[in-house]
Amino acid sequence: MDGNRAPDADIHMDRIRIRGGRPLHGRIAISGAKNAALPLMAAALLTDAPLRLGNLPHLADITTFANVLSQHGVSLHMDGADSAGASGRRLDLRAERIVNTCAPYELVRRMRASVLVLGPLLARSGYAEVSLPGGCAIGTRPVDLHLRGLEALGAEIELADGYIRAHAPDGLKGGEVVFPKVSVGATENLLMAATLAEGETRLVNAAREPEITDLAQCLNKMGARIAGIGTDTLTVRGVAGLHGADHDVIPDRIEAGTYAMAAAITDGEVELAGAEPAHLEAPLAVLADAGVSVERDGGLLRVRRGRSPLDAVALCTEPYPGFPTDLQAQIMALMTTARGQAQIAERIFENRFMHVPELHRMGAEIDVEGGTARVRGCTGLRGAPVMASDLRASAGLVLAGLAASGETVVNRVYHLDRGYERMEEKLAACGADVERLRGEG
Ligand code: UD1
């Protein structure tokens, strides 16, 4: 649920300045996955017992979501934070009592993923009121699939005053939910809700992203009875109550993919520590086609160009196990340096090419027609001031800046901070000339 609106004016407007042209060399530790951590945190609402999460990334979105949960009555305790605020931290969450079943507009508008409280709150309390998230930079992003799914479990839902009001006074009842379209968030909401529903629920055409597998495994540790994990049909036998658990968040496959592309775009060599290659099959296959070499060495993934220049590739974004939409902006940046014409079709979000006009300002030649971008490679990127529109677009622009001649300043870095832990520090440690400029952007 990237691509939120701009935050309030009180949130600082840092920029990142990059002087491009330096190859990256070194080792980058991959943090825990934001998109796995958020639903895992929401799962704490399902039980009055403590849920202990490890390998949590240190990100703005995690803090935002902690605030959402805290006003519902979840007590949160973070430990393991070192002075640099690095990842690997533990978070204890305990929703001993739900004190408030409403997620207000002021919080939900900051982060769409807040809608993940809907299923768990409803299942635990029989009532939930959650602000409609509204639009965002990468499209309309409706929540109809979440609502239709909960209705199939017996919830009564009304939309009024910009809010979703969901009731299930006698509890949710198991049922069959056939998703007309694959949705990560709707699958997560339904999976959590179904754990406490009476009887059996079948989720058909469910998303099967690794983050969903992670959530399902954690729910089972909490006493849920979920079968079919990792497939597109999840079967959930409802239980009367869940207990606590201890669970580590999986590594961030999008962060790993981003740094693999950063290594390739700078013609450097980077070792990714702690990445899970099994979650990266589609992007690694695309990189291999382009001529990027990725070798496994124990727990490390060693990434470098196998040929120079790289070759243009054709790809389309798809639900997992396909190529992730969250790496689309980054692969587009990489393709501006490849030989030939790359073709990148965006199939998940209708308006996710906001980085294209910014890449044009850096000298890229990209035509967009419908949902497909054609990138003419080897045009030579030149540094420029650019504006980030959403989280992954920002990462694409940083990559372009690393490869460009001269200076690039990426404005609105708060998008990047939502999903990448200390990106400029990780890049600088590998020799990039990159610096955060504090203040107005
Ligand atoms: C999640 C990820 C996000 C990623 C996206 C797709 C999190 C916090 N965010 O977002 O980083 O880009 O998956 O992999 O995990 N849709 C509907 N109706 C709905 C719900 C979704 O039409 O009720 C549409 C969306 O507009 C979109 C598509 O379904 O076109 C997929 O969206 P979805 O998988 O739900 O994305 P998110 O869960 O929001």
mmCIF file of C-alpha atoms in Angstrom, residues 2-4 14-16 18 137-138 254 258-259 262 325-331 333 352-356 358-359 362 386-402 408-420 423-424 427 434 436:
data_model
loop_
_atom_site.group_PDB
_atom_site.id
_atom_site.type_symbol
_atom_site.label_atom_id
_atom_site.label_comp_id
_atom_site.label_asym_id
_atom_site.label_seq_id
_atom_site.Cartn_x
_atom_site.Cartn_y
_atom_site.Cartn_z
ATOM 1 C CA ASP A 2 2.692 2.355 -1.042
ATOM 2 C CA GLY A 3 2.082 5.663 -2.683
ATOM 3 C CA ASN A 4 0.286 7.578 -0.021
ATOM 4 C CA ASP A 14 14.581 16.148 3.505
ATOM 5 C CA ARG A 15 16.256 15.705 0.160
ATOM 6 C CA ILE A 16 18.920 13.293 -1.001
ATOM 7 C CA ILE A 18 23.639 12.045 -5.221
ATOM 8 C CA ALA A 137 -0.444 8.808 -6.025
ATOM 9 C CA ILE A 138 -0.494 5.441 -7.781
ATOM 10 C CA ILE A 254 11.865 -5.449 -2.502
ATOM 11 C CA THR A 258 16.422 -2.616 -5.253
ATOM 12 C CA TYR A 259 20.032 -2.992 -4.081
ATOM 13 C CA ALA A 262 21.734 -0.525 -7.666
ATOM 14 C CA THR A 325 5.102 -3.925 -9.177
ATOM 15 C CA ASP A 326 7.178 -2.633 -6.263
ATOM 16 C CA LEU A 327 10.336 -3.140 -8.370
ATOM 17 C CA GLN A 328 8.954 -1.633 -11.568
ATOM 18 C CA ALA A 329 10.390 1.890 -11.145
ATOM 19 C CA GLN A 330 13.797 0.459 -10.230
ATOM 20 C CA ILE A 331 14.017 -1.896 -13.228
ATOM 21 C CA ALA A 333 15.876 3.080 -14.145
ATOM 22 C CA ARG A 352 2.267 3.817 -11.541
ATOM 23 C CA PHE A 353 4.461 5.635 -14.034
ATOM 24 C CA MET A 354 4.858 8.865 -12.091
ATOM 25 C CA HIS A 355 8.627 8.412 -12.185
ATOM 26 C CA VAL A 356 8.657 8.565 -16.008
ATOM 27 C CA GLU A 358 11.175 12.664 -13.703
ATOM 28 C CA LEU A 359 13.407 10.203 -15.570
ATOM 29 C CA MET A 362 17.398 13.158 -16.400
ATOM 30 C CA VAL A 386 13.702 15.376 -9.329
ATOM 31 C CA MET A 387 10.566 14.873 -7.295
ATOM 32 C CA ALA A 388 9.530 11.585 -5.736
ATOM 33 C CA SER A 389 5.830 10.780 -6.006
ATOM 34 C CA ASP A 390 5.662 7.519 -4.101
ATOM 35 C CA LEU A 391 7.878 5.119 -2.253
ATOM 36 C CA ARG A 392 9.096 2.879 -5.065
ATOM 37 C CA ALA A 393 9.284 5.727 -7.605
ATOM 38 C CA SER A 394 11.702 7.416 -5.201
ATOM 39 C CA ALA A 395 13.894 4.325 -5.155
ATOM 40 C CA GLY A 396 13.920 4.295 -8.970
ATOM 41 C CA LEU A 397 15.047 7.920 -9.008
ATOM 42 C CA VAL A 398 17.827 7.235 -6.494
ATOM 43 C CA LEU A 399 19.075 4.415 -8.726
ATOM 44 C CA ALA A 400 18.996 6.697 -11.759
ATOM 45 C CA GLY A 401 20.930 9.305 -9.759
ATOM 46 C CA LEU A 402 23.612 6.748 -8.885
ATOM 47 C CA THR A 408 20.844 14.596 -8.715
ATOM 48 C CA VAL A 409 18.715 15.882 -5.871
ATOM 49 C CA VAL A 410 15.722 13.721 -5.009
ATOM 50 C CA ASN A 411 13.066 15.792 -3.278
ATOM 51 C CA ARG A 412 10.370 14.518 -0.910
ATOM 52 C CA VAL A 413 12.484 11.824 0.608
ATOM 53 C CA TYR A 414 9.827 11.102 3.221
ATOM 54 C CA HIS A 415 8.406 8.631 0.703
ATOM 55 C CA LEU A 416 11.693 6.743 0.740
ATOM 56 C CA ASP A 417 11.867 6.768 4.537
ATOM 57 C CA ARG A 418 8.502 5.018 4.675
ATOM 58 C CA GLY A 419 9.935 1.871 3.173
ATOM 59 C CA TYR A 420 13.749 1.896 3.041
ATOM 60 C CA MET A 423 18.998 3.956 2.332
ATOM 61 C CA GLU A 424 21.553 6.718 1.933
ATOM 62 C CA LEU A 427 24.576 3.166 -0.257
ATOM 63 C CA VAL A 434 25.093 10.313 -1.452
ATOM 64 C CA ARG A 436 20.845 13.616 3.059
#
